[in-house]
Amino acid sequence: MKAYLWFAAKRAIQLLVVVFFGVSIAFFITNLSPIDPVQQTLSRITSRSGFSPEAVEQMRTALTELYGVDGSMFEQYLNFWRRLSTGDLGPSLIAFPTPAMTLVMRALPWTVGLLAFSIMMTWLLGNMLGGLAGYFQNNRLLKAFGVVAMGVQPIPYYIVAFLMLILFGFIWPILPISGGFAMNVRPGWNMPFILSVLQHAILPSMSLILVGFGTWFLGMRSLVSNIVTEDYVTYAELAGVKRNRIVFAYVMRNAAVPQLTALAMTLGAIFSGTIITEQVFNYPGIGTLLVDAVNGGDNATVLAVSTVAIFSVAVAIFIVDLIHPILDPRVKAE
Amino acid sequence: MLTVVRDLIRLNREFGLGLFLVLLVAGFACLSFFAPIDTSMIYMAPPDMPPSSDYWFGTNSRGQDLFWQATVAIRNTLAFGLLVAVLSRIISITVGLLSGYMGGWVDRALMFVNDIFVALPIFPILVLFYFVLRSDLTPLTLALIMACFGWPYDARLIRSVALGLRHREFTRHAIFAGMNARKVMFEEHLPYVMPIVFSTAMANMIWSIGLEVTLAVLGFTDINQPTIGTMIYWANNHSALVAGIWWWIAVPVTLVVTTFIGLFLLAVSLNEHIDPRSRLRRMGG
């Protein structure tokens, strides 16, 4: 237990460092941007009606305060961390005066829900079937899965999502292809809304699952086909241990450990996959918000989305790392 | 080296197929040097012509002959992927060998940096770069940025091999013979990690081309530079599919999928070749 706590503490420090560096990089890159948010907002407001020069000057001071862009770069940087700790990154430009963080928090549940479900499904399905395919190497159906996985695996997210859109949106229109829920239901904890949300999530999550499946399937298959040749498996077979037990407890469990590490490694990549999927299906998540913010030249929202993205990927990897020693007792010794 | 390739082609169907696909795409890209027309011009051909004997892949709504357009696009895309792969290989080999051979605090420091890079989500960061640089984000700049992010996972693999080599007899011999660390790493250890370098280079090309396509589709790269990604971007921009000009989307998609499957098969079969157990099984051992 003590070893585990020590391990968890080390990982937690690593998490903090990753978040610190990632968010700092994001801050400095966005601050290199030639766009001045104060000037942008001012010209947007003053274009609607005439203001006296004094009023404009007052507004400028107020906006500078609001965006936290007064003082030197270093002061702004310290200011940024102080404001971030209270969850305030200034108002967004595309939806002025809504705070950027409010926009992010509104979009986040959609992305997290979509991602959590898709990742869990792909990982479980891919590893289950891949493991079986590695063990029963002569099974026709599992071989066919292998061929499909081989063919789909290298196709970019975007293309699969687009094919799904054409297939189920135009050729065989049975599923909603755009948005997060139907226009005619009221958001909240009521049945029609929940059903609508689930219905709208089918296509985006299916495209994510289809693309992710291959990677896990192929990885698990090659891992298992290596483990099958190990002496302890042969021994268990000769000793008459039940087939099911060998497959699930002896082979799959050992192969699942490197796959869990791989999951942590690919979380960041999956995130970029959802951005494009959201864009194709017009899903109201973080990705769509990021694209809109970039196109609208909205510093505050771009920075807020990046910050939240870096933070959530780092936390997800941290959680995967914490589960790791439970599956693999050797990690504790490290 | 050549015998390895010959053996692979003979014994491994996947390697043969992968090599064939990659060479096919590369050959197609080479045709771009013989293009009879300037592919950067628009309205050089009647727009929206379906594939025919005059225009093999049809023409698009911008009046470009898709055949020649595609040769240039895939050439740029392949060159981009190759550049990222080569640059990030240099970093990953250096970090991996240094970390594995030196051990101690060098290893700990490098792996600490490695862990940070592994955990950073690259896509939002690339979008940030586009946000700031806008049209200054040329393919070359993008390749440089991606190379800076594409090495950590592969460096870890190389390190794990180098860790094993460190305690082998020949390393000790080399040290006693007076070789310095740099020579041991790059003359003695490098040949052992070369197969991994090749297979990860293929995977890295898939990764970088995929990211480039993703960024381009959203319009987050230099859209005037013909690549597979920008071809899809323009097709999308003119709603090619809704308008029924399917060949405009089909051409770049077929090309990029062929490239991906080819590279992927090469990476997988090389990986299998590295692992002696699976190689034996394939040979019927």
Coordinates of N, CA and C in Angstrom, one line a residue, chain B residues 54-241:
Chain B
D54 N -10.3 12.0 -72.0 CA -9.5 13.3 -72.0 C -9.0 13.6 -70.7
Y55 N -9.9 13.5 -69.7 CA -9.5 13.8 -68.3 C -9.7 12.6 -67.5
W56 N -8.6 11.9 -67.2 CA -8.7 10.5 -66.7 C -9.4 10.5 -65.3
F57 N -9.2 11.5 -64.5 CA -9.8 11.5 -63.2 C -10.9 12.5 -63.1
G58 N -11.3 13.1 -64.3 CA -12.3 14.1 -64.3 C -11.7 15.5 -64.0
T59 N -12.5 16.5 -63.9 CA -12.1 17.8 -63.5 C -13.0 18.3 -62.4
N60 N -12.5 19.4 -61.7 CA -13.3 19.8 -60.5 C -13.9 21.2 -60.9
S61 N -14.7 21.7 -59.9 CA -15.4 22.9 -60.1 C -14.5 24.1 -60.3
R62 N -13.2 24.0 -60.0 CA -12.3 25.1 -60.2 C -11.6 25.0 -61.5
G63 N -12.1 24.0 -62.3 CA -11.5 23.9 -63.7 C -10.1 23.3 -63.7
Q64 N -9.8 22.4 -62.8 CA -8.5 21.8 -62.7 C -8.6 20.3 -63.1
D65 N -7.6 19.9 -63.9 CA -7.6 18.5 -64.3 C -7.1 17.7 -63.1
L66 N -8.0 16.8 -62.6 CA -7.8 16.1 -61.3 C -6.6 15.2 -61.3
F67 N -6.3 14.6 -62.5 CA -5.2 13.7 -62.6 C -3.9 14.3 -62.3
W68 N -3.6 15.4 -62.9 CA -2.3 16.1 -62.7 C -2.4 16.8 -61.3
Q69 N -3.5 17.4 -61.0 CA -3.7 18.0 -59.6 C -3.3 17.0 -58.6
A70 N -3.8 15.7 -58.7 CA -3.6 14.7 -57.7 C -2.1 14.3 -57.7
T71 N -1.4 14.3 -58.8 CA 0.0 13.9 -58.8 C 0.8 14.9 -57.9
V72 N 0.5 16.2 -58.1 CA 1.2 17.2 -57.3 C 0.8 17.1 -55.8
A73 N -0.5 16.9 -55.6 CA -1.0 16.8 -54.2 C -0.3 15.7 -53.4
I74 N -0.3 14.5 -54.0 CA 0.2 13.4 -53.3 C 1.7 13.5 -53.2
R75 N 2.4 14.2 -54.1 CA 3.8 14.4 -54.0 C 4.1 15.3 -52.8
N76 N 3.4 16.4 -52.7 CA 3.5 17.3 -51.6 C 3.3 16.6 -50.2
T77 N 2.2 15.7 -50.2 CA 1.8 15.1 -49.0 C 2.9 14.1 -48.6
L78 N 3.4 13.3 -49.6 CA 4.4 12.3 -49.2 C 5.7 13.0 -48.8
A79 N 6.0 14.1 -49.5 CA 7.3 14.8 -49.1 C 7.1 15.3 -47.6
F80 N 5.9 15.8 -47.3 CA 5.6 16.3 -46.0 C 5.8 15.2 -45.0
G81 N 5.2 14.1 -45.2 CA 5.2 12.9 -44.3 C 6.7 12.5 -44.1
L82 N 7.4 12.4 -45.2 CA 8.8 12.0 -45.2 C 9.7 12.9 -44.3
L83 N 9.4 14.2 -44.5 CA 10.2 15.2 -43.8 C 10.0 15.1 -42.3
V84 N 8.7 15.0 -41.9 CA 8.4 14.9 -40.5 C 9.0 13.6 -40.0
A85 N 8.9 12.5 -40.7 CA 9.4 11.2 -40.2 C 11.0 11.3 -40.0
V86 N 11.7 11.9 -41.0 CA 13.1 12.0 -40.9 C 13.6 12.9 -39.8
L87 N 12.9 14.1 -39.7 CA 13.3 15.0 -38.6 C 13.0 14.4 -37.2
S88 N 11.8 13.8 -37.1 CA 11.5 13.3 -35.7 C 12.3 12.0 -35.4
R89 N 12.8 11.3 -36.5 CA 13.7 10.1 -36.3 C 15.0 10.6 -35.6
I90 N 15.5 11.7 -36.2 CA 16.8 12.2 -35.7 C 16.7 12.5 -34.1
I91 N 15.6 13.1 -33.7 CA 15.4 13.4 -32.3 C 15.2 12.1 -31.5
S92 N 14.3 11.2 -32.1 CA 14.0 10.0 -31.3 C 15.2 9.1 -31.2
I93 N 16.1 9.0 -32.2 CA 17.3 8.1 -32.1 C 18.2 8.7 -31.1
T94 N 18.5 10.0 -31.2 CA 19.4 10.6 -30.3 C 18.9 10.5 -28.8
V95 N 17.7 10.8 -28.6 CA 17.2 10.7 -27.2 C 17.2 9.2 -26.7
G96 N 16.7 8.3 -27.6 CA 16.6 6.9 -27.2 C 17.9 6.3 -26.9
L97 N 18.9 6.5 -27.8 CA 20.2 5.9 -27.6 C 20.9 6.6 -26.4
L98 N 20.9 7.9 -26.3 CA 21.5 8.6 -25.1 C 20.9 8.1 -23.8
S99 N 19.6 8.0 -23.8 CA 18.9 7.6 -22.6 C 19.2 6.2 -22.2
G100 N 19.2 5.3 -23.2 CA 19.5 3.9 -22.9 C 20.9 3.6 -22.6
Y101 N 21.8 4.3 -23.2 CA 23.3 4.0 -23.0 C 23.8 4.7 -21.7
M102 N 23.5 5.9 -21.6 CA 24.0 6.7 -20.4 C 23.4 6.3 -19.1
G103 N 22.1 6.0 -19.1 CA 21.4 5.7 -17.9 C 21.5 6.8 -16.9
G104 N 21.2 6.5 -15.6 CA 21.4 7.5 -14.5 C 20.5 8.7 -14.7
W105 N 21.2 9.9 -14.4 CA 20.4 11.1 -14.4 C 20.0 11.6 -15.8
V106 N 20.9 11.2 -16.7 CA 20.6 11.6 -18.1 C 19.3 10.9 -18.6
D107 N 19.2 9.6 -18.3 CA 18.1 8.8 -18.6 C 16.8 9.4 -17.9
R108 N 17.0 9.7 -16.6 CA 15.8 10.2 -15.9 C 15.3 11.6 -16.4
A109 N 16.3 12.4 -16.7 CA 15.9 13.8 -17.2 C 15.3 13.7 -18.6
L110 N 15.9 12.9 -19.5 CA 15.3 12.7 -20.8 C 13.9 12.1 -20.8
M111 N 13.7 11.1 -19.9 CA 12.4 10.4 -19.9 C 11.4 11.3 -19.2
F112 N 11.9 12.2 -18.4 CA 10.9 13.2 -17.8 C 10.4 14.1 -18.8
V113 N 11.3 14.6 -19.7 CA 10.8 15.5 -20.8 C 9.9 14.6 -21.7
N114 N 10.3 13.4 -22.0 CA 9.6 12.5 -22.8 C 8.1 12.3 -22.3
D115 N 8.0 12.1 -21.0 CA 6.6 11.9 -20.5 C 5.8 13.2 -20.7
I116 N 6.4 14.3 -20.6 CA 5.6 15.6 -20.8 C 5.1 15.6 -22.3
F117 N 6.0 15.3 -23.2 CA 5.6 15.4 -24.6 C 4.6 14.3 -25.0
V118 N 4.7 13.2 -24.3 CA 3.7 12.1 -24.6 C 2.3 12.6 -24.2
A119 N 2.2 13.3 -23.1 CA 0.9 13.7 -22.5 C 0.3 14.9 -23.1
L120 N 1.1 15.7 -23.9 CA 0.5 16.9 -24.5 C -0.4 16.6 -25.7
P121 N -1.6 17.0 -25.6 CA -2.4 16.8 -26.8 C -2.0 17.6 -28.0
I122 N -1.5 17.0 -29.0 CA -0.9 17.8 -30.1 C -1.9 18.6 -31.0
F123 N -3.1 18.1 -31.1 CA -4.0 18.7 -32.0 C -4.3 20.2 -31.6
P124 N -4.8 20.4 -30.4 CA -5.1 21.8 -30.0 C -3.8 22.7 -30.1
I125 N -2.6 22.1 -29.9 CA -1.4 22.9 -30.0 C -1.2 23.3 -31.4
L126 N -1.4 22.4 -32.4 CA -1.2 22.7 -33.8 C -2.2 23.8 -34.2
V127 N -3.5 23.6 -33.7 CA -4.5 24.6 -34.0 C -4.1 26.0 -33.5
L128 N -3.4 26.0 -32.3 CA -2.9 27.3 -31.7 C -1.9 27.9 -32.6
F129 N -1.0 27.1 -33.2 CA 0.0 27.6 -34.1 C -0.7 28.2 -35.3
Y130 N -1.7 27.5 -35.8 CA -2.4 28.1 -37.0 C -3.0 29.4 -36.6
F131 N -3.6 29.4 -35.4 CA -4.3 30.6 -34.9 C -3.4 31.8 -34.9
V132 N -2.1 31.6 -34.5 CA -1.2 32.7 -34.4 C -0.6 33.0 -35.8
L133 N -0.2 32.0 -36.5 CA 0.6 32.2 -37.7 C -0.2 32.4 -38.9
R134 N -1.5 31.9 -38.9 CA -2.4 32.0 -40.1 C -1.7 31.6 -41.4
S135 N -1.6 32.5 -42.4 CA -1.0 32.1 -43.6 C 0.5 31.9 -43.6
D136 N 1.1 32.2 -42.5 CA 2.6 32.0 -42.4 C 2.8 30.5 -42.0
L137 N 1.8 29.8 -41.7 CA 2.0 28.4 -41.4 C 2.1 27.5 -42.7
T138 N 3.3 27.6 -43.3 CA 3.6 26.9 -44.5 C 3.8 25.4 -44.2
P139 N 3.7 24.5 -45.2 CA 4.0 23.1 -44.9 C 5.3 22.9 -44.2
L140 N 6.3 23.6 -44.6 CA 7.6 23.5 -43.9 C 7.6 23.7 -42.5
T141 N 7.0 24.9 -42.1 CA 6.8 25.2 -40.7 C 6.0 24.1 -39.9
L142 N 4.9 23.7 -40.6 CA 4.1 22.7 -40.0 C 4.9 21.4 -39.7
A143 N 5.7 21.0 -40.7 CA 6.5 19.8 -40.6 C 7.5 19.9 -39.4
L144 N 8.1 21.1 -39.3 CA 9.0 21.3 -38.2 C 8.3 21.2 -36.9
I145 N 7.1 21.8 -36.8 CA 6.4 21.7 -35.5 C 6.0 20.3 -35.2
M146 N 5.5 19.6 -36.2 CA 5.1 18.2 -36.0 C 6.3 17.3 -35.6
A147 N 7.4 17.6 -36.2 CA 8.6 16.8 -35.9 C 9.0 16.9 -34.4
C148 N 8.8 18.1 -33.9 CA 9.1 18.4 -32.5 C 8.2 17.6 -31.5
F149 N 7.0 17.2 -32.1 CA 6.1 16.5 -31.2 C 6.0 15.0 -31.5
G150 N 6.6 14.5 -32.6 CA 6.4 13.2 -33.1 C 7.4 12.2 -32.6
W151 N 8.3 12.5 -31.7 CA 9.4 11.6 -31.4 C 9.2 10.8 -30.1
P152 N 8.4 11.2 -29.0 CA 8.6 10.7 -27.7 C 8.3 9.2 -27.6
Y153 N 7.2 8.7 -28.3 CA 6.8 7.3 -28.1 C 7.9 6.4 -28.7
D154 N 8.4 6.8 -29.9 CA 9.5 6.0 -30.6 C 10.8 6.1 -29.8
A155 N 11.1 7.2 -29.2 CA 12.3 7.3 -28.4 C 12.3 6.3 -27.3
R156 N 11.1 6.1 -26.7 CA 11.0 5.1 -25.6 C 11.3 3.7 -26.1
L157 N 10.8 3.4 -27.3 CA 11.0 2.0 -27.9 C 12.5 1.8 -28.1
I158 N 13.1 2.9 -28.7 CA 14.6 2.8 -29.0 C 15.4 2.6 -27.7
R159 N 14.9 3.4 -26.7 CA 15.6 3.3 -25.4 C 15.6 1.9 -24.8
S160 N 14.4 1.3 -25.0 CA 14.3 -0.1 -24.4 C 15.2 -1.1 -25.0
V161 N 15.4 -0.9 -26.4 CA 16.4 -1.8 -27.0 C 17.8 -1.5 -26.6
A162 N 18.1 -0.2 -26.5 CA 19.5 0.3 -26.1 C 19.8 -0.2 -24.7
L163 N 18.8 -0.2 -23.8 CA 19.0 -0.6 -22.5 C 19.5 -2.1 -22.4
G164 N 18.9 -2.9 -23.3 CA 19.4 -4.3 -23.4 C 20.8 -4.4 -24.0
L165 N 21.1 -3.6 -24.9 CA 22.4 -3.7 -25.6 C 23.6 -3.3 -24.7
R166 N 23.2 -2.4 -23.7 CA 24.2 -1.8 -22.8 C 25.0 -2.9 -22.1
H167 N 24.3 -3.9 -21.7 CA 25.0 -4.9 -20.8 C 25.5 -6.1 -21.7
R168 N 25.5 -6.0 -23.0 CA 26.0 -7.1 -23.8 C 27.5 -7.0 -23.9
E169 N 28.0 -8.2 -24.2 CA 29.5 -8.4 -24.2 C 30.2 -7.4 -25.2
F170 N 29.6 -7.2 -26.4 CA 30.3 -6.4 -27.4 C 30.4 -4.9 -27.0
T171 N 29.4 -4.5 -26.2 CA 29.5 -3.1 -25.7 C 30.7 -2.9 -24.8
R172 N 30.9 -3.9 -23.9 CA 32.0 -3.8 -23.0 C 33.4 -3.9 -23.8
H173 N 33.4 -4.8 -24.8 CA 34.6 -4.8 -25.6 C 34.9 -3.5 -26.3
A174 N 33.9 -2.9 -26.8 CA 34.0 -1.6 -27.5 C 34.6 -0.6 -26.5
I175 N 34.1 -0.6 -25.3 CA 34.5 0.4 -24.3 C 36.0 0.2 -23.9
F176 N 36.3 -1.1 -23.7 CA 37.7 -1.4 -23.3 C 38.6 -1.1 -24.5
A177 N 38.1 -1.2 -25.7 CA 39.0 -0.9 -26.9 C 39.2 0.6 -27.1
G178 N 38.5 1.4 -26.2 CA 38.7 2.8 -26.2 C 37.8 3.6 -27.0
M179 N 36.6 3.0 -27.4 CA 35.6 3.8 -28.1 C 35.0 4.8 -27.1
N180 N 34.7 6.0 -27.6 CA 34.0 6.9 -26.8 C 32.5 6.7 -26.9
A181 N 31.7 7.3 -26.0 CA 30.3 7.1 -25.9 C 29.6 7.3 -27.2
R182 N 30.0 8.4 -27.9 CA 29.3 8.7 -29.1 C 29.5 7.6 -30.1
K183 N 30.7 7.1 -30.2 CA 31.0 6.1 -31.2 C 30.3 4.8 -30.9
V184 N 30.2 4.5 -29.6 CA 29.5 3.2 -29.2 C 28.1 3.3 -29.6
M185 N 27.5 4.5 -29.3 CA 26.1 4.7 -29.6 C 25.8 4.6 -31.1
F186 N 26.5 5.4 -31.8 CA 26.1 5.5 -33.2 C 26.8 4.5 -34.2
E187 N 27.9 3.8 -33.7 CA 28.5 2.8 -34.6 C 28.1 1.4 -34.2
E188 N 28.0 1.2 -32.9 CA 27.7 -0.2 -32.4 C 26.2 -0.4 -32.1
H189 N 25.6 0.6 -31.5 CA 24.2 0.3 -31.1 C 23.2 0.7 -32.2
L190 N 23.5 1.7 -33.0 CA 22.5 2.2 -34.0 C 22.1 1.1 -34.9
P191 N 23.0 0.2 -35.5 CA 22.5 -0.8 -36.4 C 21.4 -1.7 -35.8
Y192 N 21.5 -1.9 -34.4 CA 20.5 -2.8 -33.8 C 19.1 -2.2 -33.7
V193 N 19.1 -0.9 -33.6 CA 17.8 -0.2 -33.5 C 17.2 0.2 -34.9
M194 N 18.0 0.0 -35.9 CA 17.6 0.4 -37.3 C 16.2 -0.2 -37.7
P195 N 16.0 -1.5 -37.5 CA 14.7 -2.0 -37.8 C 13.5 -1.3 -37.2
I196 N 13.7 -1.0 -35.9 CA 12.6 -0.2 -35.2 C 12.5 1.2 -35.8
V197 N 13.6 1.8 -36.1 CA 13.6 3.1 -36.7 C 12.7 3.1 -38.0
F198 N 12.9 2.1 -38.8 CA 12.2 2.0 -40.1 C 10.7 1.8 -39.8
S199 N 10.4 0.8 -38.9 CA 8.9 0.6 -38.7 C 8.2 1.7 -38.1
T200 N 8.9 2.4 -37.1 CA 8.3 3.6 -36.5 C 8.2 4.7 -37.5
A201 N 9.1 4.8 -38.4 CA 9.1 5.9 -39.4 C 7.8 5.8 -40.3
M202 N 7.5 4.5 -40.6 CA 6.2 4.3 -41.4 C 5.0 4.8 -40.6
A203 N 5.0 4.3 -39.3 CA 3.9 4.7 -38.4 C 3.8 6.2 -38.3
N204 N 5.0 6.9 -38.2 CA 5.1 8.3 -38.0 C 4.6 9.0 -39.2
M205 N 4.8 8.5 -40.4 CA 4.3 9.1 -41.7 C 2.8 9.0 -41.7
I206 N 2.2 7.9 -41.3 CA 0.8 7.8 -41.2 C 0.2 8.8 -40.3
W207 N 0.9 9.0 -39.1 CA 0.4 9.9 -38.1 C 0.5 11.3 -38.7
S208 N 1.6 11.7 -39.3 CA 1.7 13.1 -39.7 C 0.8 13.4 -40.9
I209 N 0.7 12.5 -41.8 CA -0.1 12.8 -43.0 C -1.6 12.9 -42.5
G210 N -2.0 12.0 -41.6 CA -3.3 12.0 -41.0 C -3.6 13.3 -40.4
L211 N -2.7 13.8 -39.6 CA -2.9 15.1 -38.9 C -3.0 16.3 -39.9
E212 N -2.1 16.2 -41.0 CA -2.1 17.2 -42.0 C -3.5 17.3 -42.7
V213 N -4.0 16.1 -43.0 CA -5.3 16.0 -43.7 C -6.4 16.6 -42.7
T214 N -6.3 16.2 -41.5 CA -7.3 16.7 -40.5 C -7.3 18.2 -40.4
L215 N -6.1 18.8 -40.3 CA -6.0 20.2 -40.2 C -6.5 20.9 -41.5
A216 N -6.1 20.3 -42.6 CA -6.4 20.9 -43.9 C -7.9 20.9 -44.1
V217 N -8.5 19.8 -43.8 CA -10.0 19.7 -44.0 C -10.7 20.8 -43.2
L218 N -10.2 21.1 -42.1 CA -10.8 22.2 -41.3 C -10.4 23.6 -41.9
G219 N -9.5 23.6 -42.8 CA -9.0 24.8 -43.4 C -7.9 25.5 -42.5
F220 N -7.2 24.7 -41.7 CA -6.2 25.2 -40.8 C -4.8 25.0 -41.3
T221 N -4.6 24.9 -42.6 CA -3.3 25.0 -43.1 C -3.2 25.9 -44.3
D222 N -2.1 26.0 -45.0 CA -2.0 26.8 -46.1 C -2.8 26.2 -47.3
I223 N -4.0 26.6 -47.5 CA -5.0 25.9 -48.4 C -4.6 26.2 -49.8
N224 N -3.7 27.0 -50.1 CA -3.3 27.3 -51.5 C -2.2 26.3 -52.0
Q225 N -1.7 25.6 -51.1 CA -0.6 24.6 -51.4 C -1.3 23.3 -51.7
P226 N -1.2 22.7 -52.9 CA -2.0 21.5 -53.2 C -1.4 20.3 -52.4
T227 N -2.2 19.7 -51.5 CA -1.9 18.5 -50.8 C -3.2 17.7 -50.8
I228 N -3.1 16.4 -50.3 CA -4.3 15.6 -50.3 C -5.4 16.3 -49.4
G229 N -4.9 16.8 -48.3 CA -5.8 17.5 -47.3 C -6.5 18.7 -48.0
T230 N -5.7 19.6 -48.7 CA -6.3 20.8 -49.2 C -7.2 20.4 -50.4
M231 N -6.9 19.3 -51.1 CA -7.8 18.9 -52.2 C -9.2 18.5 -51.6
I232 N -9.2 17.8 -50.5 CA -10.5 17.5 -49.8 C -11.1 18.8 -49.3
Y233 N -10.3 19.7 -48.8 CA -10.9 21.0 -48.3 C -11.6 21.7 -49.4
W234 N -11.0 21.8 -50.6 CA -11.7 22.6 -51.7 C -12.9 21.8 -52.2
A235 N -12.8 20.5 -52.2 CA -14.0 19.7 -52.7 C -15.1 20.0 -51.7
N236 N -14.8 20.0 -50.4 CA -15.8 20.2 -49.4 C -16.4 21.6 -49.5
N237 N -15.5 22.6 -49.7 CA -15.8 24.0 -49.8 C -16.8 24.2 -51.0
H238 N -16.7 23.4 -52.0 CA -17.6 23.5 -53.2 C -18.8 22.5 -53.0
S239 N -19.0 21.9 -51.9 CA -20.0 20.9 -51.6 C -20.0 19.9 -52.7
A240 N -18.8 19.3 -53.1 CA -18.7 18.4 -54.2 C -19.7 17.2 -54.1
L241 N -19.8 16.7 -52.9 CA -20.7 15.5 -52.8 C -22.1 15.8 -53.0

